[in-house]
Coordinates of C-alpha atoms in Angstrom, one line a residue:
T1 CA -7.2 177.7 148.6
A2 CA -5.2 179.4 145.8
K3 CA -6.1 178.4 142.3
S4 CA -3.3 178.1 139.5
Y5 CA -4.1 179.0 136.2
T6 CA -2.1 178.7 132.8
F7 CA -2.2 180.9 129.6
N8 CA -1.4 180.0 126.6
I9 CA -0.1 183.4 125.2
K10 CA 1.1 183.1 121.8
N11 CA 1.3 187.2 120.8
S12 CA 3.0 188.9 123.5
R13 CA 4.1 192.0 121.9
M14 CA 2.2 194.0 119.3
K15 CA 3.7 197.1 118.1
I16 CA 2.2 200.4 117.2
I17 CA 3.8 203.1 115.4
N18 CA 2.5 206.7 117.1
L19 CA 2.4 210.4 115.5
G20 CA 6.0 211.1 117.2
G21 CA 7.4 208.0 114.9
C22 CA 9.2 206.4 117.8
V23 CA 7.7 202.4 118.3
M24 CA 5.6 201.6 121.2
E25 CA 5.2 198.6 122.0
W26 CA 2.6 196.1 123.8
K27 CA 3.2 193.8 126.1
V28 CA 1.5 190.6 127.9
K29 CA 3.1 188.5 129.9
T30 CA 2.2 185.9 132.7
F31 CA 4.4 186.6 135.6
D32 CA 6.9 183.7 135.2
E33 CA 7.6 185.2 131.7
I34 CA 8.4 188.8 132.8
T35 CA 12.0 189.4 132.6
R36 CA 13.9 191.0 135.7
D37 CA 14.1 194.6 134.4
E38 CA 10.5 194.5 133.3
L39 CA 9.4 193.4 136.8
W40 CA 11.6 196.7 138.7
A41 CA 10.1 199.4 135.8
I42 CA 6.5 197.8 136.5
Y43 CA 7.0 198.0 140.6
F44 CA 8.5 201.3 140.1
A45 CA 5.5 202.7 138.3
R46 CA 2.8 201.3 140.3
V47 CA 4.5 202.5 143.7
Q48 CA 5.3 205.9 142.2
T49 CA 1.8 206.0 141.1
F50 CA -0.4 204.3 143.8
V51 CA 2.1 204.9 146.9
V52 CA 3.9 208.0 146.5
E53 CA 1.8 210.3 143.9
Q54 CA -1.5 209.3 145.8
K55 CA -0.2 209.4 149.3
R56 CA -1.0 206.1 149.7
P57 CA 0.8 204.0 152.5
Y58 CA -0.2 200.1 151.6
Q59 CA 1.8 197.3 150.3
E60 CA 1.6 197.5 147.0
V61 CA 3.1 194.4 145.9
D62 CA 0.8 191.1 146.6
D63 CA 0.7 187.4 145.6
V64 CA -2.2 188.4 143.2
D65 CA 0.8 189.4 141.1
K66 CA 2.3 185.8 140.7
K67 CA -1.5 184.8 138.9
A68 CA -1.8 187.6 137.3
L69 CA -1.8 188.5 132.9
H70 CA 0.3 191.3 133.1
I71 CA -0.3 193.8 129.7
W72 CA 1.7 197.6 129.4
A73 CA 2.6 199.6 127.2
E74 CA 6.9 200.6 126.9
E75 CA 8.4 202.9 124.5
D76 CA 12.1 202.6 124.5
G77 CA 12.3 200.8 127.0
Q78 CA 10.4 202.9 129.7
L79 CA 6.9 202.0 130.5
L80 CA 4.3 204.1 129.9
A81 CA 1.1 202.2 131.0
Y82 CA -0.1 199.6 132.4
A83 CA -2.6 196.8 134.2
R84 CA -2.7 193.6 135.5
V85 CA -6.0 190.9 134.8
F86 CA -6.7 188.0 137.0
H87 CA -9.4 185.5 138.1
G88 CA -11.9 186.2 141.0
E89 CA -14.1 183.8 142.5
D90 CA -16.6 183.7 139.5
H91 CA -15.4 186.8 137.6
T92 CA -13.0 188.2 135.6
S93 CA -10.8 191.7 137.3
F94 CA -7.8 193.6 136.5
G95 CA -6.5 196.3 138.4
R96 CA -2.9 198.7 138.9
V97 CA -4.1 200.9 136.0
L98 CA -1.8 203.3 135.6
T99 CA -0.3 205.7 133.0
T100 CA 3.0 207.3 134.1
P101 CA 3.4 211.1 134.5
A102 CA 5.1 211.6 130.7
A103 CA 2.2 209.5 129.3
R104 CA -0.6 211.0 130.6
G105 CA -3.3 213.0 128.6
K106 CA -2.1 211.2 125.3
G107 CA -5.0 208.5 125.1
L108 CA -3.2 205.7 126.5
G109 CA -5.3 205.0 129.4
K110 CA -8.0 204.3 126.6
Q111 CA -5.7 202.2 124.7
L112 CA -4.8 200.3 127.6
I113 CA -8.1 199.1 129.1
E114 CA -8.9 198.2 125.2
R115 CA -6.4 195.5 125.5
V116 CA -6.9 195.0 128.7
L117 CA -11.1 193.8 127.8
K118 CA -9.3 192.2 124.7
E119 CA -7.0 190.1 126.5
I120 CA -9.9 189.2 129.2
D121 CA -11.6 188.1 125.6
E122 CA -9.0 185.6 124.6
H123 CA -7.9 184.3 128.1
F124 CA -10.6 184.2 130.3
D125 CA -13.8 182.6 130.6
H126 CA -15.8 184.3 132.8
P127 CA -18.2 186.3 131.3
R128 CA -18.5 188.9 133.9
V129 CA -15.6 191.5 135.0
E130 CA -16.2 193.4 138.1
I131 CA -13.3 195.8 139.3
D132 CA -12.8 198.0 142.5
S133 CA -12.6 201.5 140.9
Q134 CA -11.2 204.7 142.3
D135 CA -14.0 206.5 142.8
D136 CA -13.1 209.7 140.7
K137 CA -12.2 207.1 137.6
E138 CA -16.2 206.2 137.6
A139 CA -17.1 207.6 134.3
F140 CA -13.7 206.3 132.5
Y141 CA -14.9 203.1 133.2
A142 CA -18.8 203.9 132.4
K143 CA -17.5 204.7 129.0
F144 CA -16.1 200.7 127.8
G145 CA -20.2 200.1 129.9
F146 CA -18.9 199.4 133.3
K147 CA -21.8 200.1 135.2
S148 CA -22.0 201.0 139.0
V149 CA -23.1 198.8 141.4
G150 CA -23.2 199.7 145.6
D151 CA -21.9 202.3 147.7
V152 CA -18.7 204.2 147.4
Y153 CA -16.2 202.4 150.2
E154 CA -12.4 203.1 151.0
F155 CA -9.9 200.7 150.2
H156 CA -6.4 201.3 150.6
Q157 CA -7.0 204.8 151.8
T158 CA -8.9 206.0 148.5
P159 CA -12.5 206.3 148.0
H160 CA -13.5 203.1 145.3
I161 CA -17.3 201.8 144.1
K162 CA -17.7 198.1 142.5
M163 CA -18.6 198.3 138.7
I164 CA -19.5 195.4 136.5
L165 CA -19.1 195.2 132.8
N166 CA -21.6 191.2 131.7
K167 CA -20.1 190.3 128.5

């Protein structure tokens, strides 16, 4: 059965001035709070990254979106980085982690995971975070304290590994 969760988001925006002088804005919203244009930008970036670039034909948009907390950075209305956080059976999880091609190599991935872990601390009650990481991103998540568990497996035509962070 589907569980329903309510998030009380008091501060869904945080502005950061980057080195170029432009304003980058972090947004944190539930599905019901996302505007039509924001949702389009999120879905466009996810399909661009996971279906087109990675050549993985699969149903990218799913029911998890409706229950997840969506976190992203944008600058001048352009989405730069994104992830979604959601409840698992006995843990918290996040996924669909991406930075757009124009934003890569600027440290946004690190900032995004730091923001994701902060939101998990504030809005989720499970002490364990469990993710299904693409195999080639294992070292990246290890920098945040995630430990690999088990063997590599195929998920959406890509090698993945389960990783756990006990908080």
